Short mmCIF file of N, CA and C in Angstrom, two decimals:
data_model
loop_
_atom_site.label_atom_id
_atom_site.label_comp_id
_atom_site.label_asym_id
_atom_site.label_seq_id
_atom_site.Cartn_x
_atom_site.Cartn_y
_atom_site.Cartn_z
N LEU A 1 -23.68 22.16 30.65
CA LEU A 1 -23.00 23.36 31.05
C LEU A 1 -23.65 24.51 31.28
N ALA A 2 -23.98 25.35 32.32
CA ALA A 2 -24.17 26.65 32.01
C ALA A 2 -23.21 27.63 32.84
N VAL A 3 -22.86 28.66 32.58
CA VAL A 3 -21.72 30.07 33.43
C VAL A 3 -22.10 31.22 33.68
N THR A 4 -22.15 31.38 35.04
CA THR A 4 -22.48 33.02 35.35
C THR A 4 -20.99 33.50 35.72
N ASP A 5 -21.00 35.02 36.16
CA ASP A 5 -19.68 35.41 36.69
C ASP A 5 -19.29 34.79 37.94
N ARG A 6 -20.04 34.91 39.30
CA ARG A 6 -19.94 33.91 40.21
C ARG A 6 -19.82 31.76 40.26
N HIS A 7 -20.78 31.73 39.10
CA HIS A 7 -21.40 30.22 39.42
C HIS A 7 -20.98 29.39 38.08
N LEU A 8 -21.00 28.33 38.10
CA LEU A 8 -21.01 26.83 37.80
C LEU A 8 -21.72 25.64 37.06
N TYR A 9 -22.21 25.96 36.46
CA TYR A 9 -24.02 25.09 36.34
C TYR A 9 -23.94 23.45 35.19
N VAL A 10 -23.04 22.67 35.98
CA VAL A 10 -23.09 20.95 35.54
C VAL A 10 -24.38 20.52 35.43
N ALA A 11 -24.61 19.47 34.35
CA ALA A 11 -25.56 18.22 34.70
C ALA A 11 -24.56 16.79 34.68
N GLY A 12 -24.78 15.88 36.03
CA GLY A 12 -24.59 14.82 35.64
C GLY A 12 -24.11 14.31 36.85
N SER A 13 -23.12 13.36 37.43
CA SER A 13 -22.83 12.97 38.75
C SER A 13 -21.51 13.90 39.18
N ASN A 14 -22.31 13.74 40.79
CA ASN A 14 -21.13 14.10 41.60
C ASN A 14 -21.04 12.84 42.38
N PRO A 15 -19.76 13.08 43.41
CA PRO A 15 -19.60 11.87 44.34
C PRO A 15 -20.97 11.96 45.24
N ASP A 16 -21.88 13.07 45.76
CA ASP A 16 -22.34 13.40 46.63
C ASP A 16 -23.56 13.07 46.12
N ALA A 17 -24.26 13.17 45.00
CA ALA A 17 -24.49 13.45 44.22
C ALA A 17 -25.57 11.93 43.84
N PRO A 18 -27.06 12.27 42.70
CA PRO A 18 -27.62 10.91 42.22
C PRO A 18 -26.59 11.15 40.68
N GLN A 19 -26.94 10.56 39.51
CA GLN A 19 -26.53 10.37 38.65
C GLN A 19 -27.10 11.20 37.99
N ASN A 20 -28.56 11.58 37.95
CA ASN A 20 -29.40 12.61 37.48
C ASN A 20 -29.27 14.00 38.11
N ALA A 21 -27.59 14.70 38.35
CA ALA A 21 -28.04 15.89 39.28
C ALA A 21 -27.61 17.29 39.05
N LEU A 22 -27.76 18.34 38.73
CA LEU A 22 -28.17 19.75 38.45
C LEU A 22 -26.90 20.09 39.93
N VAL A 23 -25.27 20.63 39.28
CA VAL A 23 -24.57 20.72 40.57
C VAL A 23 -24.22 22.16 40.14
N LYS A 24 -24.31 22.60 41.28
CA LYS A 24 -23.96 24.46 41.05
C LYS A 24 -22.63 24.33 41.69
N MET A 25 -21.83 24.86 41.56
CA MET A 25 -19.90 25.06 41.85
C MET A 25 -19.92 26.84 41.58
N ARG A 26 -19.47 27.31 42.99
CA ARG A 26 -18.68 28.32 43.02
C ARG A 26 -17.61 28.81 42.21
N THR A 27 -17.49 29.68 41.86
CA THR A 27 -16.16 29.97 40.98
C THR A 27 -15.14 30.55 41.52
N SER A 28 -15.45 30.93 42.55
CA SER A 28 -14.41 31.48 43.24
C SER A 28 -14.56 31.81 44.89
N PRO A 29 -14.05 30.60 45.77
CA PRO A 29 -12.81 29.65 45.48
C PRO A 29 -13.85 28.17 44.72
N TRP A 30 -13.65 27.58 43.99
CA TRP A 30 -14.14 26.63 43.87
C TRP A 30 -14.36 25.40 44.45
N ASP A 31 -15.51 25.67 44.58
CA ASP A 31 -16.44 24.51 45.40
C ASP A 31 -17.68 24.64 45.40
N LEU A 32 -17.97 23.02 46.23
CA LEU A 32 -19.68 23.13 45.72
C LEU A 32 -20.44 23.76 46.95
N ASP A 33 -21.14 24.66 45.47
CA ASP A 33 -22.40 25.15 46.63
C ASP A 33 -23.65 24.46 46.75
N ASN A 34 -24.35 23.37 46.00
CA ASN A 34 -25.56 23.13 45.77
C ASN A 34 -26.05 22.21 45.10
N TRP A 35 -27.07 21.07 45.22
CA TRP A 35 -27.31 20.34 43.91
C TRP A 35 -28.59 19.82 44.27
N ILE A 36 -29.63 19.25 42.77
CA ILE A 36 -30.38 18.79 43.27
C ILE A 36 -30.37 17.43 42.44
N GLU A 37 -31.21 16.80 42.67
CA GLU A 37 -31.76 15.65 41.80
C GLU A 37 -32.66 16.07 40.80
N LEU A 38 -32.17 15.99 39.31
CA LEU A 38 -32.98 16.26 38.36
C LEU A 38 -33.94 14.78 37.92
N PRO A 39 -35.15 14.88 36.79
CA PRO A 39 -36.11 14.53 36.48
C PRO A 39 -35.23 12.61 35.60
N GLN A 40 -34.68 14.07 34.83
CA GLN A 40 -34.35 12.93 33.55
C GLN A 40 -32.67 13.69 33.32
N PRO A 41 -32.19 12.84 32.57
CA PRO A 41 -30.85 13.12 32.29
C PRO A 41 -31.04 14.73 31.67
N ALA A 42 -30.09 15.84 31.38
CA ALA A 42 -29.97 16.78 31.39
C ALA A 42 -29.76 16.88 29.68
N TRP A 43 -30.27 17.16 28.66
CA TRP A 43 -29.96 17.19 27.36
C TRP A 43 -28.85 18.77 26.55
N ALA A 44 -29.26 19.35 27.55
CA ALA A 44 -28.91 21.15 27.39
C ALA A 44 -29.30 22.02 28.31
N MET A 45 -28.61 22.91 28.66
CA MET A 45 -28.73 23.89 29.50
C MET A 45 -28.16 25.18 28.89
N ALA A 46 -28.29 26.34 29.62
CA ALA A 46 -28.55 27.56 29.68
C ALA A 46 -28.29 28.41 31.07
N VAL A 47 -27.90 29.60 31.35
CA VAL A 47 -28.96 30.67 31.99
C VAL A 47 -28.72 32.08 31.81
N ALA A 48 -29.86 32.56 31.99
CA ALA A 48 -30.51 33.91 31.86
C ALA A 48 -31.24 34.09 32.77
N ASN A 49 -30.64 35.68 33.67
CA ASN A 49 -31.83 36.29 34.41
C ASN A 49 -31.60 35.86 36.15
N ASN A 50 -31.18 35.03 36.28
CA ASN A 50 -30.83 34.63 37.38
C ASN A 50 -31.93 33.31 37.87
N VAL A 51 -32.20 32.70 35.94
CA VAL A 51 -33.13 31.42 36.02
C VAL A 51 -31.92 30.53 35.08
N VAL A 52 -31.94 28.50 35.96
CA VAL A 52 -31.51 27.52 35.17
C VAL A 52 -32.35 27.10 34.02
N TYR A 53 -32.16 26.95 32.84
CA TYR A 53 -32.86 26.02 31.78
C TYR A 53 -32.28 25.05 31.89
N VAL A 54 -32.98 23.64 31.92
CA VAL A 54 -32.31 22.71 31.70
C VAL A 54 -33.31 21.44 30.77
N GLY A 55 -32.95 21.59 29.47
CA GLY A 55 -33.62 20.41 28.66
C GLY A 55 -33.43 19.13 28.60
N THR A 56 -34.64 18.21 28.72
CA THR A 56 -34.09 16.24 28.71
C THR A 56 -34.96 16.27 27.46
N GLU A 57 -35.42 14.61 27.65
CA GLU A 57 -35.58 14.46 26.10
C GLU A 57 -37.60 14.60 26.67
N SER A 58 -38.49 14.99 27.32
CA SER A 58 -39.44 15.42 27.48
C SER A 58 -40.09 16.74 28.23
N ALA A 59 -38.85 17.76 28.20
CA ALA A 59 -39.37 18.71 29.06
C ALA A 59 -38.17 19.70 29.10
N LEU A 60 -38.35 21.14 29.30
CA LEU A 60 -37.87 22.31 29.58
C LEU A 60 -38.36 22.45 31.11
N TYR A 61 -36.63 23.03 32.07
CA TYR A 61 -36.82 22.83 33.45
C TYR A 61 -36.67 24.22 33.51
N ALA A 62 -37.72 25.24 34.69
CA ALA A 62 -36.37 26.63 34.61
C ALA A 62 -36.48 26.63 36.47
N TYR A 63 -34.90 26.65 36.44
CA TYR A 63 -35.06 26.25 38.29
C TYR A 63 -34.55 27.80 38.60
N ASN A 64 -34.68 28.12 39.61
CA ASN A 64 -34.22 29.51 40.27
C ASN A 64 -32.40 29.38 40.73
N ALA A 65 -31.66 30.33 39.77
CA ALA A 65 -30.28 30.42 40.13
C ALA A 65 -29.79 29.58 41.44
N ASP A 66 -30.70 31.11 42.09
CA ASP A 66 -29.66 30.96 43.83
C ASP A 66 -30.00 29.13 44.47
N THR A 67 -31.01 29.12 44.46
CA THR A 67 -31.82 28.28 45.39
C THR A 67 -32.02 26.85 44.57
N LEU A 68 -32.08 26.71 43.32
CA LEU A 68 -32.29 25.37 42.30
C LEU A 68 -33.12 25.23 42.26
N SER A 69 -34.36 26.09 42.97
CA SER A 69 -36.48 25.26 42.87
C SER A 69 -36.58 25.72 41.56
N LEU A 70 -37.60 24.56 41.79
CA LEU A 70 -38.26 24.14 40.43
C LEU A 70 -38.98 25.71 40.02
N LEU A 71 -38.99 26.24 39.03
CA LEU A 71 -40.07 27.63 38.73
C LEU A 71 -41.43 27.51 37.89
N TRP A 72 -40.38 26.37 37.04
CA TRP A 72 -41.54 26.17 35.76
C TRP A 72 -41.28 25.00 35.04
N ILE A 73 -42.03 24.23 34.53
CA ILE A 73 -42.10 23.16 33.59
C ILE A 73 -42.41 23.21 31.95
N GLU A 74 -41.96 23.19 31.24
CA GLU A 74 -42.79 23.40 29.68
C GLU A 74 -42.57 21.54 28.82
N GLN A 75 -44.02 21.20 29.02
CA GLN A 75 -43.07 19.54 28.13
C GLN A 75 -43.06 19.83 26.83
N ILE A 76 -42.15 19.46 26.60
CA ILE A 76 -41.49 19.65 25.13
C ILE A 76 -39.77 18.87 25.05
N ARG A 77 -39.58 18.51 24.27
CA ARG A 77 -38.58 17.31 23.74
C ARG A 77 -37.67 18.40 23.74
N VAL A 78 -35.85 19.03 23.86
CA VAL A 78 -35.56 19.01 23.76
C VAL A 78 -33.99 18.59 23.25
N SER A 79 -33.16 19.39 22.01
CA SER A 79 -32.46 19.16 21.82
C SER A 79 -30.54 19.79 22.17
N ASP A 80 -31.81 21.03 21.75
CA ASP A 80 -30.41 21.86 22.44
C ASP A 80 -31.59 23.63 22.79
N ILE A 81 -30.61 24.20 23.26
CA ILE A 81 -30.72 25.36 24.13
C ILE A 81 -30.30 26.23 23.64
N ALA A 82 -30.74 28.13 23.05
CA ALA A 82 -29.60 28.90 23.22
C ALA A 82 -30.68 30.21 23.84
N ILE A 83 -29.60 31.05 24.05
CA ILE A 83 -30.11 31.85 24.86
C ILE A 83 -29.46 33.74 23.78
N ALA A 84 -30.45 34.40 23.47
CA ALA A 84 -29.91 35.79 22.56
C ALA A 84 -31.32 36.87 22.82
N ASP A 85 -30.82 37.80 22.93
CA ASP A 85 -31.79 39.07 22.66
C ASP A 85 -33.06 39.24 23.43
N GLY A 86 -33.14 38.14 24.89
CA GLY A 86 -34.39 38.23 25.86
C GLY A 86 -35.19 36.94 25.75
N PHE A 87 -34.53 36.11 24.63
CA PHE A 87 -35.19 34.87 24.01
C PHE A 87 -34.44 33.33 24.76
N LEU A 88 -34.83 32.45 25.20
CA LEU A 88 -34.39 30.79 24.92
C LEU A 88 -34.82 30.52 24.26
N PHE A 89 -34.19 30.12 23.51
CA PHE A 89 -34.47 28.79 21.93
C PHE A 89 -34.19 28.19 22.35
N VAL A 90 -35.61 26.79 21.60
CA VAL A 90 -35.53 25.37 21.97
C VAL A 90 -35.19 24.88 20.79
N VAL A 91 -34.74 24.04 20.58
CA VAL A 91 -34.72 23.22 18.91
C VAL A 91 -35.13 21.83 19.71
N ASN A 92 -36.04 20.93 18.84
CA ASN A 92 -36.18 19.61 18.43
C ASN A 92 -36.40 19.24 17.41
N SER A 93 -36.79 18.33 16.91
CA SER A 93 -37.06 17.66 15.98
C SER A 93 -38.15 18.26 15.55
N SER A 94 -39.07 18.97 15.90
CA SER A 94 -40.44 19.46 15.42
C SER A 94 -40.23 21.11 14.98
N GLY A 95 -38.77 21.59 15.07
CA GLY A 95 -38.11 22.85 15.10
C GLY A 95 -37.84 23.44 16.08
N VAL A 96 -37.84 25.12 15.83
CA VAL A 96 -37.26 26.29 16.64
C VAL A 96 -38.58 26.71 17.23
N TYR A 97 -38.40 26.93 18.94
CA TYR A 97 -39.42 27.55 19.84
C TYR A 97 -39.16 28.36 20.72
N ALA A 98 -39.45 29.74 20.89
CA ALA A 98 -38.73 30.94 21.48
C ALA A 98 -39.36 30.94 22.46
N PHE A 99 -39.34 31.04 23.88
CA PHE A 99 -39.30 31.37 25.39
C PHE A 99 -38.87 32.80 25.96
N ARG A 100 -39.50 33.63 26.22
CA ARG A 100 -39.10 35.04 26.38
C ARG A 100 -38.40 35.02 27.88
N THR A 101 -37.30 35.77 28.03
CA THR A 101 -36.21 35.23 28.89
C THR A 101 -36.28 36.69 30.11
N GLU A 102 -36.88 37.65 29.54
CA GLU A 102 -37.40 39.03 30.46
C GLU A 102 -38.91 39.47 30.36
N GLY A 103 -38.92 39.82 31.56
CA GLY A 103 -40.42 40.75 31.78
C GLY A 103 -41.18 40.31 30.55
#
């Protein structure tokens, strides 16, 4: 689950989408905006600076928050993610990694 002031991003199933879907919902009114199929089940999600980050068993994916188009992939196992002070922190069994989320 990742939330902005206008959208809610959830990973999982949707009646009209595959099981591994990234679903974008409007928060006012509450309705489906868009969805895409994810390559793997999502283990963690976060959103910042118009980018939705999705962590999976084998990779971290970055999607444009407006269009859900893929921006980049980092081959890293993701257990959890968090965003603070302009950084995306990724945690896995090997340690903690930081990715800059701003300029």
